[in-house]
Amino acid sequence: MKGYNYFWEELKSYIAVTIATFIMAIGWTGFLIPNHMLGGGVSGIAAVLYWSAGLPTGISIFGLNFVLLIISIKSLGWKFSIRTIYAVVIMSVFFSMGQSYFGDAPCIPDLEPILSVFIGAGLSGIAGGFVFLYGSSTGGTDIIIMMINRKRDISLGKLSLIINIIIVSSSYIITKDPRALVYSYAVLMVSSYMMDVVINGSKQSVQMFIFSSKAEDIADRIGNEIHRGVTFIKGTGWYNKKDVNILMVIARKTEQTLITQIVKQEDNKAFLSINTVMGVYGKGFEEIKK
């Protein structure tokens, strides 16, 4: 059973990475590259090579990632590296397919450039966030970002923005187009913001205090169904001077509704207090970093 669960979790992660890289390829080949808008990372470098030398982006992405993939195997472990290799290969395929399909024409003809920025960069940022969440990366500068993030608790979006600003600024030497450069900076900001929204949204946690006469039943169900730890706190109601059991639960925000439903099913007269917490570190949550 344990082997089956592991296989299923791995399969889900690869399916998620496949869907995410497909979405990213649409954002780039359907909206950004046809409008001569540049992003950061290997995708941005590949776009410059396409404009200047006509080299297909799929080939560029695969070739530019070779050295960094070797670094990732030594620094980030085999599991992360294998997923990254898969993401790079499948992304190269999707980029090649996207360019063959769209060519130099935008996905939506006559679309305002700023809308192309929001749609293309938004798709790219959302997809990149989901790739990170499933323990992989799309290669390139993402590998460098992951290496830094594992040692320092710094926003992935901010790290990506800093590195990619340098790449986009350097690209002006080739493009010589100040208008495209401004739009490219907008692409960076939108994609970085959307990446942070996806990643931080999934990591938000809540602290729940549950006051109930059926505290034990509620605690058992939270442990068995949600797989979260529960702490019992003995308290006394000051008004009626009666002893009361208080449950404290720290869980992901995505689990809040499920826990609330359990409380309501077991004791619809329970008192529930929920607070959003800034950060939770330890078993079942984030790793404590330097």
PDB file of C-alpha atoms in Angstrom:
ATOM      1  CA  MET A   1       0.000   0.000   0.000  1.00  0.00           C
ATOM      2  CA  LYS A   2       2.845   2.332   0.867  1.00  0.00           C
ATOM      3  CA  GLY A   3       4.501   1.640  -2.519  1.00  0.00           C
ATOM      4  CA  TYR A   4       1.198   2.305  -4.300  1.00  0.00           C
ATOM      5  CA  ASN A   5       0.751   5.665  -2.526  1.00  0.00           C
ATOM      6  CA  TYR A   6       4.307   6.691  -3.401  1.00  0.00           C
ATOM      7  CA  PHE A   7       3.776   5.719  -7.060  1.00  0.00           C
ATOM      8  CA  TRP A   8       0.496   7.652  -7.193  1.00  0.00           C
ATOM      9  CA  GLU A   9       2.040  10.783  -5.647  1.00  0.00           C
ATOM     10  CA  GLU A  10       4.942  10.639  -8.099  1.00  0.00           C
ATOM     11  CA  LEU A  11       2.553  10.168 -11.028  1.00  0.00           C
ATOM     12  CA  LYS A  12       0.470  13.167  -9.913  1.00  0.00           C
ATOM     13  CA  SER A  13       3.582  15.342  -9.710  1.00  0.00           C
ATOM     14  CA  TYR A  14       4.662  14.411 -13.245  1.00  0.00           C
ATOM     15  CA  ILE A  15       1.158  15.031 -14.597  1.00  0.00           C
ATOM     16  CA  ALA A  16       1.082  18.436 -12.870  1.00  0.00           C
ATOM     17  CA  VAL A  17       4.500  19.375 -14.266  1.00  0.00           C
ATOM     18  CA  THR A  18       3.388  18.330 -17.773  1.00  0.00           C
ATOM     19  CA  ILE A  19       0.264  20.493 -17.609  1.00  0.00           C
ATOM     20  CA  ALA A  20       2.204  23.434 -16.133  1.00  0.00           C
ATOM     21  CA  THR A  21       4.928  23.374 -18.803  1.00  0.00           C
ATOM     22  CA  PHE A  22       2.238  23.178 -21.516  1.00  0.00           C
ATOM     23  CA  ILE A  23       0.589  26.306 -20.083  1.00  0.00           C
ATOM     24  CA  MET A  24       3.963  28.043 -19.892  1.00  0.00           C
ATOM     25  CA  ALA A  25       4.707  27.221 -23.528  1.00  0.00           C
ATOM     26  CA  ILE A  26       1.363  28.742 -24.600  1.00  0.00           C
ATOM     27  CA  GLY A  27       2.125  31.912 -22.653  1.00  0.00           C
ATOM     28  CA  TRP A  28       5.492  32.298 -24.338  1.00  0.00           C
ATOM     29  CA  THR A  29       4.895  31.099 -27.907  1.00  0.00           C
ATOM     30  CA  GLY A  30       1.342  32.426 -28.156  1.00  0.00           C
ATOM     31  CA  PHE A  31       1.691  35.838 -26.506  1.00  0.00           C
ATOM     32  CA  LEU A  32       5.198  36.970 -25.540  1.00  0.00           C
ATOM     33  CA  ILE A  33       7.595  35.871 -28.293  1.00  0.00           C
ATOM     34  CA  PRO A  34       5.344  36.952 -31.232  1.00  0.00           C
ATOM     35  CA  ASN A  35       5.088  40.413 -29.629  1.00  0.00           C
ATOM     36  CA  HIS A  36       8.872  40.605 -29.107  1.00  0.00           C
ATOM     37  CA  MET A  37       8.496  40.636 -25.351  1.00  0.00           C
ATOM     38  CA  LEU A  38      11.305  39.184 -23.314  1.00  0.00           C
ATOM     39  CA  GLY A  39      11.261  37.444 -19.965  1.00  0.00           C
ATOM     40  CA  GLY A  40      14.090  36.240 -17.840  1.00  0.00           C
ATOM     41  CA  GLY A  41      15.812  32.907 -17.450  1.00  0.00           C
ATOM     42  CA  VAL A  42      16.606  30.448 -20.180  1.00  0.00           C
ATOM     43  CA  SER A  43      13.275  31.129 -21.913  1.00  0.00           C
ATOM     44  CA  GLY A  44      14.244  34.786 -22.278  1.00  0.00           C
ATOM     45  CA  ILE A  45      17.704  33.925 -23.588  1.00  0.00           C
ATOM     46  CA  ALA A  46      16.124  31.440 -26.007  1.00  0.00           C
ATOM     47  CA  ALA A  47      13.786  34.166 -27.272  1.00  0.00           C
ATOM     48  CA  VAL A  48      16.749  36.487 -27.963  1.00  0.00           C
ATOM     49  CA  LEU A  49      18.547  33.698 -29.845  1.00  0.00           C
ATOM     50  CA  TYR A  50      15.395  33.113 -31.886  1.00  0.00           C
ATOM     51  CA  TRP A  51      15.068  36.787 -32.834  1.00  0.00           C
ATOM     52  CA  SER A  52      18.777  37.275 -33.593  1.00  0.00           C
ATOM     53  CA  ALA A  53      19.771  33.930 -35.141  1.00  0.00           C
ATOM     54  CA  GLY A  54      16.489  32.156 -35.902  1.00  0.00           C
ATOM     55  CA  LEU A  55      17.385  29.271 -33.592  1.00  0.00           C
ATOM     56  CA  PRO A  56      14.202  27.464 -32.456  1.00  0.00           C
ATOM     57  CA  THR A  57      13.453  28.051 -28.782  1.00  0.00           C
ATOM     58  CA  GLY A  58      12.963  24.356 -28.056  1.00  0.00           C
ATOM     59  CA  ILE A  59      16.550  23.573 -29.073  1.00  0.00           C
ATOM     60  CA  SER A  60      17.938  26.589 -27.186  1.00  0.00           C
ATOM     61  CA  ILE A  61      16.110  25.721 -23.973  1.00  0.00           C
ATOM     62  CA  PHE A  62      17.370  22.145 -24.034  1.00  0.00           C
ATOM     63  CA  GLY A  63      20.967  23.096 -24.859  1.00  0.00           C
ATOM     64  CA  LEU A  64      21.282  25.976 -22.364  1.00  0.00           C
ATOM     65  CA  ASN A  65      20.051  23.800 -19.505  1.00  0.00           C
ATOM     66  CA  PHE A  66      22.705  21.103 -19.929  1.00  0.00           C
ATOM     67  CA  VAL A  67      25.372  22.585 -17.636  1.00  0.00           C
ATOM     68  CA  LEU A  68      22.914  23.722 -14.968  1.00  0.00           C
ATOM     69  CA  LEU A  69      21.307  20.276 -14.909  1.00  0.00           C
ATOM     70  CA  ILE A  70      24.686  18.763 -14.074  1.00  0.00           C
ATOM     71  CA  ILE A  71      25.033  21.273 -11.227  1.00  0.00           C
ATOM     72  CA  SER A  72      21.550  20.418  -9.955  1.00  0.00           C
ATOM     73  CA  ILE A  73      22.377  16.705  -9.755  1.00  0.00           C
ATOM     74  CA  LYS A  74      25.264  17.432  -7.403  1.00  0.00           C
ATOM     75  CA  SER A  75      23.628  20.203  -5.392  1.00  0.00           C
ATOM     76  CA  LEU A  76      19.908  19.439  -5.246  1.00  0.00           C
ATOM     77  CA  GLY A  77      19.797  15.651  -5.375  1.00  0.00           C
ATOM     78  CA  TRP A  78      18.681  13.069  -7.908  1.00  0.00           C
ATOM     79  CA  LYS A  79      14.946  13.257  -7.223  1.00  0.00           C
ATOM     80  CA  PHE A  80      14.754  16.994  -7.937  1.00  0.00           C
ATOM     81  CA  SER A  81      17.143  16.679 -10.886  1.00  0.00           C
ATOM     82  CA  ILE A  82      15.214  13.854 -12.560  1.00  0.00           C
ATOM     83  CA  ARG A  83      11.996  15.865 -12.312  1.00  0.00           C
ATOM     84  CA  THR A  84      13.804  18.905 -13.684  1.00  0.00           C
ATOM     85  CA  ILE A  85      15.238  16.913 -16.599  1.00  0.00           C
ATOM     86  CA  TYR A  86      11.725  15.704 -17.366  1.00  0.00           C
ATOM     87  CA  ALA A  87      10.353  19.273 -17.150  1.00  0.00           C
ATOM     88  CA  VAL A  88      13.099  20.623 -19.442  1.00  0.00           C
ATOM     89  CA  VAL A  89      12.564  17.895 -22.052  1.00  0.00           C
ATOM     90  CA  ILE A  90       8.790  18.229 -22.078  1.00  0.00           C
ATOM     91  CA  MET A  91       9.021  22.036 -22.092  1.00  0.00           C
ATOM     92  CA  SER A  92      11.396  21.929 -25.086  1.00  0.00           C
ATOM     93  CA  VAL A  93       8.866  19.761 -26.920  1.00  0.00           C
ATOM     94  CA  PHE A  94       5.937  22.062 -26.072  1.00  0.00           C
ATOM     95  CA  PHE A  95       7.892  25.190 -27.075  1.00  0.00           C
ATOM     96  CA  SER A  96       8.785  23.590 -30.425  1.00  0.00           C
ATOM     97  CA  MET A  97       5.162  22.575 -30.971  1.00  0.00           C
ATOM     98  CA  GLY A  98       3.951  26.049 -29.980  1.00  0.00           C
ATOM     99  CA  GLN A  99       6.281  27.818 -32.396  1.00  0.00           C
ATOM    100  CA  SER A 100       5.337  25.419 -35.184  1.00  0.00           C
ATOM    101  CA  TYR A 101       1.664  26.140 -34.563  1.00  0.00           C
ATOM    102  CA  PHE A 102       1.694  29.896 -33.871  1.00  0.00           C
ATOM    103  CA  GLY A 103       4.801  30.875 -35.851  1.00  0.00           C
ATOM    104  CA  ASP A 104       5.447  34.610 -35.508  1.00  0.00           C
ATOM    105  CA  ALA A 105       1.741  35.403 -35.188  1.00  0.00           C
ATOM    106  CA  PRO A 106       0.225  36.118 -31.747  1.00  0.00           C
ATOM    107  CA  CYS A 107      -2.297  33.656 -30.367  1.00  0.00           C
ATOM    108  CA  ILE A 108      -4.929  36.428 -30.378  1.00  0.00           C
ATOM    109  CA  PRO A 109      -4.466  38.825 -33.346  1.00  0.00           C
ATOM    110  CA  ASP A 110      -4.623  42.599 -32.728  1.00  0.00           C
ATOM    111  CA  LEU A 111      -4.462  42.126 -28.945  1.00  0.00           C
ATOM    112  CA  GLU A 112      -3.157  45.180 -27.096  1.00  0.00           C
ATOM    113  CA  PRO A 113       0.513  44.699 -26.051  1.00  0.00           C
ATOM    114  CA  ILE A 114      -0.240  45.293 -22.366  1.00  0.00           C
ATOM    115  CA  LEU A 115      -2.913  42.569 -22.451  1.00  0.00           C
ATOM    116  CA  SER A 116      -0.383  40.230 -24.055  1.00  0.00           C
ATOM    117  CA  VAL A 117       1.912  41.009 -21.119  1.00  0.00           C
ATOM    118  CA  PHE A 118      -0.723  40.150 -18.526  1.00  0.00           C
ATOM    119  CA  ILE A 119      -1.918  36.992 -20.248  1.00  0.00           C
ATOM    120  CA  GLY A 120       1.453  35.625 -21.346  1.00  0.00           C
ATOM    121  CA  ALA A 121       3.373  36.527 -18.198  1.00  0.00           C
ATOM    122  CA  GLY A 122       0.456  35.488 -16.005  1.00  0.00           C
ATOM    123  CA  LEU A 123       0.333  32.035 -17.579  1.00  0.00           C
ATOM    124  CA  SER A 124       4.099  31.699 -17.304  1.00  0.00           C
ATOM    125  CA  GLY A 125       4.193  32.769 -13.642  1.00  0.00           C
ATOM    126  CA  ILE A 126       1.301  30.522 -12.590  1.00  0.00           C
ATOM    127  CA  ALA A 127       2.836  27.557 -14.400  1.00  0.00           C
ATOM    128  CA  GLY A 128       6.267  28.205 -12.884  1.00  0.00           C
ATOM    129  CA  GLY A 129       4.753  28.351  -9.402  1.00  0.00           C
ATOM    130  CA  PHE A 130       3.058  24.974  -9.813  1.00  0.00           C
ATOM    131  CA  VAL A 131       6.258  23.416 -11.145  1.00  0.00           C
ATOM    132  CA  PHE A 132       8.089  24.572  -7.991  1.00  0.00           C
ATOM    133  CA  LEU A 133       5.294  23.283  -5.738  1.00  0.00           C
ATOM    134  CA  TYR A 134       5.671  19.795  -7.180  1.00  0.00           C
ATOM    135  CA  GLY A 135       9.393  19.647  -6.371  1.00  0.00           C
ATOM    136  CA  SER A 136      10.697  20.398  -9.840  1.00  0.00           C
ATOM    137  CA  SER A 137      11.857  23.348 -11.918  1.00  0.00           C
ATOM    138  CA  THR A 138      11.914  24.361 -15.558  1.00  0.00           C
ATOM    139  CA  GLY A 139      15.699  24.481 -15.439  1.00  0.00           C
ATOM    140  CA  GLY A 140      17.878  27.494 -16.158  1.00  0.00           C
ATOM    141  CA  THR A 141      17.900  30.183 -13.504  1.00  0.00           C
ATOM    142  CA  ASP A 142      15.207  28.262 -11.603  1.00  0.00           C
ATOM    143  CA  ILE A 143      17.934  25.853 -10.488  1.00  0.00           C
ATOM    144  CA  ILE A 144      20.028  28.717  -9.115  1.00  0.00           C
ATOM    145  CA  ILE A 145      16.950  30.129  -7.359  1.00  0.00           C
ATOM    146  CA  MET A 146      16.152  26.754  -5.769  1.00  0.00           C
ATOM    147  CA  MET A 147      19.751  26.387  -4.534  1.00  0.00           C
ATOM    148  CA  ILE A 148      19.608  29.804  -2.847  1.00  0.00           C
ATOM    149  CA  ASN A 149      16.104  29.253  -1.448  1.00  0.00           C
ATOM    150  CA  ARG A 150      17.108  25.984   0.224  1.00  0.00           C
ATOM    151  CA  LYS A 151      19.717  27.875   2.240  1.00  0.00           C
ATOM    152  CA  ARG A 152      17.950  31.183   2.790  1.00  0.00           C
ATOM    153  CA  ASP A 153      14.256  31.916   3.445  1.00  0.00           C
ATOM    154  CA  ILE A 154      13.861  34.379   0.554  1.00  0.00           C
ATOM    155  CA  SER A 155      10.837  34.801  -1.695  1.00  0.00           C
ATOM    156  CA  LEU A 156      11.189  32.755  -4.881  1.00  0.00           C
ATOM    157  CA  GLY A 157       9.463  35.500  -6.840  1.00  0.00           C
ATOM    158  CA  LYS A 158      11.867  38.184  -5.597  1.00  0.00           C
ATOM    159  CA  LEU A 159      14.920  36.051  -6.339  1.00  0.00           C
ATOM    160  CA  SER A 160      13.601  35.355  -9.820  1.00  0.00           C
ATOM    161  CA  LEU A 161      12.912  39.064 -10.374  1.00  0.00           C
ATOM    162  CA  ILE A 162      16.445  40.152  -9.393  1.00  0.00           C
ATOM    163  CA  ILE A 163      18.212  37.567 -11.555  1.00  0.00           C
ATOM    164  CA  ASN A 164      15.942  38.111 -14.527  1.00  0.00           C
ATOM    165  CA  ILE A 165      16.188  41.918 -14.458  1.00  0.00           C
ATOM    166  CA  ILE A 166      19.903  41.466 -15.114  1.00  0.00           C
ATOM    167  CA  ILE A 167      19.169  39.136 -18.051  1.00  0.00           C
ATOM    168  CA  VAL A 168      16.542  41.425 -19.604  1.00  0.00           C
ATOM    169  CA  SER A 169      18.738  44.521 -19.189  1.00  0.00           C
ATOM    170  CA  SER A 170      21.594  42.756 -20.957  1.00  0.00           C
ATOM    171  CA  SER A 171      19.317  41.749 -23.826  1.00  0.00           C
ATOM    172  CA  TYR A 172      18.827  45.394 -24.834  1.00  0.00           C
ATOM    173  CA  ILE A 173      22.271  45.244 -26.422  1.00  0.00           C
ATOM    174  CA  ILE A 174      20.769  42.887 -29.035  1.00  0.00           C
ATOM    175  CA  THR A 175      17.178  44.113 -29.372  1.00  0.00           C
ATOM    176  CA  LYS A 176      17.854  47.900 -29.299  1.00  0.00           C
ATOM    177  CA  ASP A 177      14.129  48.436 -28.703  1.00  0.00           C
ATOM    178  CA  PRO A 178      13.306  50.563 -25.621  1.00  0.00           C
ATOM    179  CA  ARG A 179       9.540  49.948 -25.974  1.00  0.00           C
ATOM    180  CA  ALA A 180      10.022  46.187 -25.954  1.00  0.00           C
ATOM    181  CA  LEU A 181      12.383  46.553 -22.992  1.00  0.00           C
ATOM    182  CA  VAL A 182       9.704  48.342 -20.948  1.00  0.00           C
ATOM    183  CA  TYR A 183       7.153  45.638 -21.767  1.00  0.00           C
ATOM    184  CA  SER A 184       9.735  42.999 -20.887  1.00  0.00           C
ATOM    185  CA  TYR A 185      10.184  44.509 -17.423  1.00  0.00           C
ATOM    186  CA  ALA A 186       6.412  44.353 -17.039  1.00  0.00           C
ATOM    187  CA  VAL A 187       6.536  40.661 -18.026  1.00  0.00           C
ATOM    188  CA  LEU A 188       9.066  40.045 -15.237  1.00  0.00           C
ATOM    189  CA  MET A 189       6.978  41.791 -12.599  1.00  0.00           C
ATOM    190  CA  VAL A 190       3.726  40.053 -13.560  1.00  0.00           C
ATOM    191  CA  SER A 191       5.269  36.566 -13.792  1.00  0.00           C
ATOM    192  CA  SER A 192       7.179  36.985 -10.499  1.00  0.00           C
ATOM    193  CA  TYR A 193       4.056  38.217  -8.721  1.00  0.00           C
ATOM    194  CA  MET A 194       1.919  35.352 -10.019  1.00  0.00           C
ATOM    195  CA  MET A 195       4.598  32.841  -9.037  1.00  0.00           C
ATOM    196  CA  ASP A 196       4.578  34.159  -5.460  1.00  0.00           C
ATOM    197  CA  VAL A 197       0.763  34.108  -5.356  1.00  0.00           C
ATOM    198  CA  VAL A 198       0.699  30.428  -6.320  1.00  0.00           C
ATOM    199  CA  ILE A 199       3.532  29.352  -4.003  1.00  0.00           C
ATOM    200  CA  ASN A 200       2.643  31.439  -0.943  1.00  0.00           C
ATOM    201  CA  GLY A 201      -1.065  30.744  -1.324  1.00  0.00           C
ATOM    202  CA  SER A 202      -0.461  27.026  -0.989  1.00  0.00           C
ATOM    203  CA  LYS A 203       1.777  27.537   2.057  1.00  0.00           C
ATOM    204  CA  GLN A 204      -0.533  29.779   4.093  1.00  0.00           C
ATOM    205  CA  SER A 205      -1.388  28.299   7.461  1.00  0.00           C
ATOM    206  CA  VAL A 206      -4.043  28.864  10.125  1.00  0.00           C
ATOM    207  CA  GLN A 207      -4.148  28.386  13.889  1.00  0.00           C
ATOM    208  CA  MET A 208      -7.495  27.088  15.120  1.00  0.00           C
ATOM    209  CA  PHE A 209      -8.823  27.007  18.705  1.00  0.00           C
ATOM    210  CA  ILE A 210     -11.831  24.730  19.177  1.00  0.00           C
ATOM    211  CA  PHE A 211     -13.953  24.835  22.346  1.00  0.00           C
ATOM    212  CA  SER A 212     -16.261  21.824  22.495  1.00  0.00           C
ATOM    213  CA  SER A 213     -17.784  19.253  24.855  1.00  0.00           C
ATOM    214  CA  LYS A 214     -16.901  16.631  22.218  1.00  0.00           C
ATOM    215  CA  ALA A 215     -13.250  17.611  21.939  1.00  0.00           C
ATOM    216  CA  GLU A 216     -11.959  14.028  21.942  1.00  0.00           C
ATOM    217  CA  ASP A 217     -14.172  12.949  19.034  1.00  0.00           C
ATOM    218  CA  ILE A 218     -13.165  16.019  17.047  1.00  0.00           C
ATOM    219  CA  ALA A 219      -9.470  15.450  17.773  1.00  0.00           C
ATOM    220  CA  ASP A 220      -9.668  11.824  16.633  1.00  0.00           C
ATOM    221  CA  ARG A 221     -11.276  12.772  13.333  1.00  0.00           C
ATOM    222  CA  ILE A 222      -8.780  15.581  12.648  1.00  0.00           C
ATOM    223  CA  GLY A 223      -5.907  13.182  13.270  1.00  0.00           C
ATOM    224  CA  ASN A 224      -7.369  10.324  11.229  1.00  0.00           C
ATOM    225  CA  GLU A 225      -8.896  12.255   8.335  1.00  0.00           C
ATOM    226  CA  ILE A 226      -6.778  15.408   7.991  1.00  0.00           C
ATOM    227  CA  HIS A 227      -3.576  13.907   9.428  1.00  0.00           C
ATOM    228  CA  ARG A 228      -2.832  16.955  11.544  1.00  0.00           C
ATOM    229  CA  GLY A 229      -1.639  16.996  15.130  1.00  0.00           C
ATOM    230  CA  VAL A 230      -3.963  18.305  17.843  1.00  0.00           C
ATOM    231  CA  THR A 231      -2.960  19.794  21.202  1.00  0.00           C
ATOM    232  CA  PHE A 232      -5.301  19.560  24.221  1.00  0.00           C
ATOM    233  CA  ILE A 233      -5.401  22.578  26.505  1.00  0.00           C
ATOM    234  CA  LYS A 234      -7.276  22.458  29.810  1.00  0.00           C
ATOM    235  CA  GLY A 235      -9.251  25.608  30.499  1.00  0.00           C
ATOM    236  CA  THR A 236     -11.948  27.005  32.782  1.00  0.00           C
ATOM    237  CA  GLY A 237     -14.896  29.087  31.665  1.00  0.00           C
ATOM    238  CA  TRP A 238     -14.841  32.180  33.834  1.00  0.00           C
ATOM    239  CA  TYR A 239     -18.582  32.814  33.541  1.00  0.00           C
ATOM    240  CA  ASN A 240     -19.842  29.344  34.529  1.00  0.00           C
ATOM    241  CA  LYS A 241     -16.649  28.178  36.315  1.00  0.00           C
ATOM    242  CA  LYS A 242     -16.738  24.875  34.384  1.00  0.00           C
ATOM    243  CA  ASP A 243     -13.695  23.019  33.050  1.00  0.00           C
ATOM    244  CA  VAL A 244     -13.462  22.902  29.274  1.00  0.00           C
ATOM    245  CA  ASN A 245     -11.211  21.132  26.761  1.00  0.00           C
ATOM    246  CA  ILE A 246      -9.642  23.407  24.157  1.00  0.00           C
ATOM    247  CA  LEU A 247      -8.147  21.991  20.977  1.00  0.00           C
ATOM    248  CA  MET A 248      -5.361  23.843  19.205  1.00  0.00           C
ATOM    249  CA  VAL A 249      -4.721  22.849  15.600  1.00  0.00           C
ATOM    250  CA  ILE A 250      -2.241  24.329  13.127  1.00  0.00           C
ATOM    251  CA  ALA A 251      -3.067  23.413   9.529  1.00  0.00           C
ATOM    252  CA  ARG A 252      -2.787  24.619   5.959  1.00  0.00           C
ATOM    253  CA  LYS A 253      -5.355  27.182   4.897  1.00  0.00           C
ATOM    254  CA  THR A 254      -6.582  24.687   2.305  1.00  0.00           C
ATOM    255  CA  GLU A 255      -7.475  22.301   5.168  1.00  0.00           C
ATOM    256  CA  GLN A 256      -9.451  24.888   7.137  1.00  0.00           C
ATOM    257  CA  THR A 257     -12.814  24.106   5.522  1.00  0.00           C
ATOM    258  CA  LEU A 258     -12.438  20.363   6.091  1.00  0.00           C
ATOM    259  CA  ILE A 259     -11.631  20.859   9.786  1.00  0.00           C
ATOM    260  CA  THR A 260     -14.540  23.280  10.184  1.00  0.00           C
ATOM    261  CA  GLN A 261     -16.880  20.712   8.667  1.00  0.00           C
ATOM    262  CA  ILE A 262     -15.673  18.060  11.128  1.00  0.00           C
ATOM    263  CA  VAL A 263     -16.307  20.412  14.060  1.00  0.00           C
ATOM    264  CA  LYS A 264     -19.803  21.225  12.814  1.00  0.00           C
ATOM    265  CA  GLN A 265     -20.664  17.558  12.262  1.00  0.00           C
ATOM    266  CA  GLU A 266     -19.524  16.530  15.751  1.00  0.00           C
ATOM    267  CA  ASP A 267     -20.747  19.553  17.711  1.00  0.00           C
ATOM    268  CA  ASN A 268     -22.756  22.289  16.006  1.00  0.00           C
ATOM    269  CA  LYS A 269     -22.638  24.302  19.241  1.00  0.00           C
ATOM    270  CA  ALA A 270     -18.844  24.388  19.372  1.00  0.00           C
ATOM    271  CA  PHE A 271     -16.957  27.695  19.572  1.00  0.00           C
ATOM    272  CA  LEU A 272     -14.264  28.102  16.938  1.00  0.00           C
ATOM    273  CA  SER A 273     -11.541  30.739  16.614  1.00  0.00           C
ATOM    274  CA  ILE A 274      -9.356  30.900  13.460  1.00  0.00           C
ATOM    275  CA  ASN A 275      -6.269  33.057  12.947  1.00  0.00           C
ATOM    276  CA  THR A 276      -3.928  33.313   9.970  1.00  0.00           C
ATOM    277  CA  VAL A 277      -0.291  32.814  10.996  1.00  0.00           C
ATOM    278  CA  MET A 278       2.736  34.353   9.310  1.00  0.00           C
ATOM    279  CA  GLY A 279       4.858  31.190   9.193  1.00  0.00           C
ATOM    280  CA  VAL A 280       4.897  27.635  10.499  1.00  0.00           C
ATOM    281  CA  TYR A 281       8.106  25.625  10.654  1.00  0.00           C
ATOM    282  CA  GLY A 282       8.687  22.032  11.663  1.00  0.00           C
ATOM    283  CA  LYS A 283       7.276  18.592  10.905  1.00  0.00           C
ATOM    284  CA  GLY A 284       4.541  18.693   8.283  1.00  0.00           C
ATOM    285  CA  PHE A 285       5.255  22.342   7.381  1.00  0.00           C
ATOM    286  CA  GLU A 286       8.274  24.338   6.207  1.00  0.00           C
ATOM    287  CA  GLU A 287      11.855  23.426   6.972  1.00  0.00           C
ATOM    288  CA  ILE A 288      13.683  25.788   9.329  1.00  0.00           C
ATOM    289  CA  LYS A 289      16.314  27.595   7.259  1.00  0.00           C
ATOM    290  CA  LYS A 290      19.247  29.782   8.193  1.00  0.00           C
TER     291      LYS A 290
END
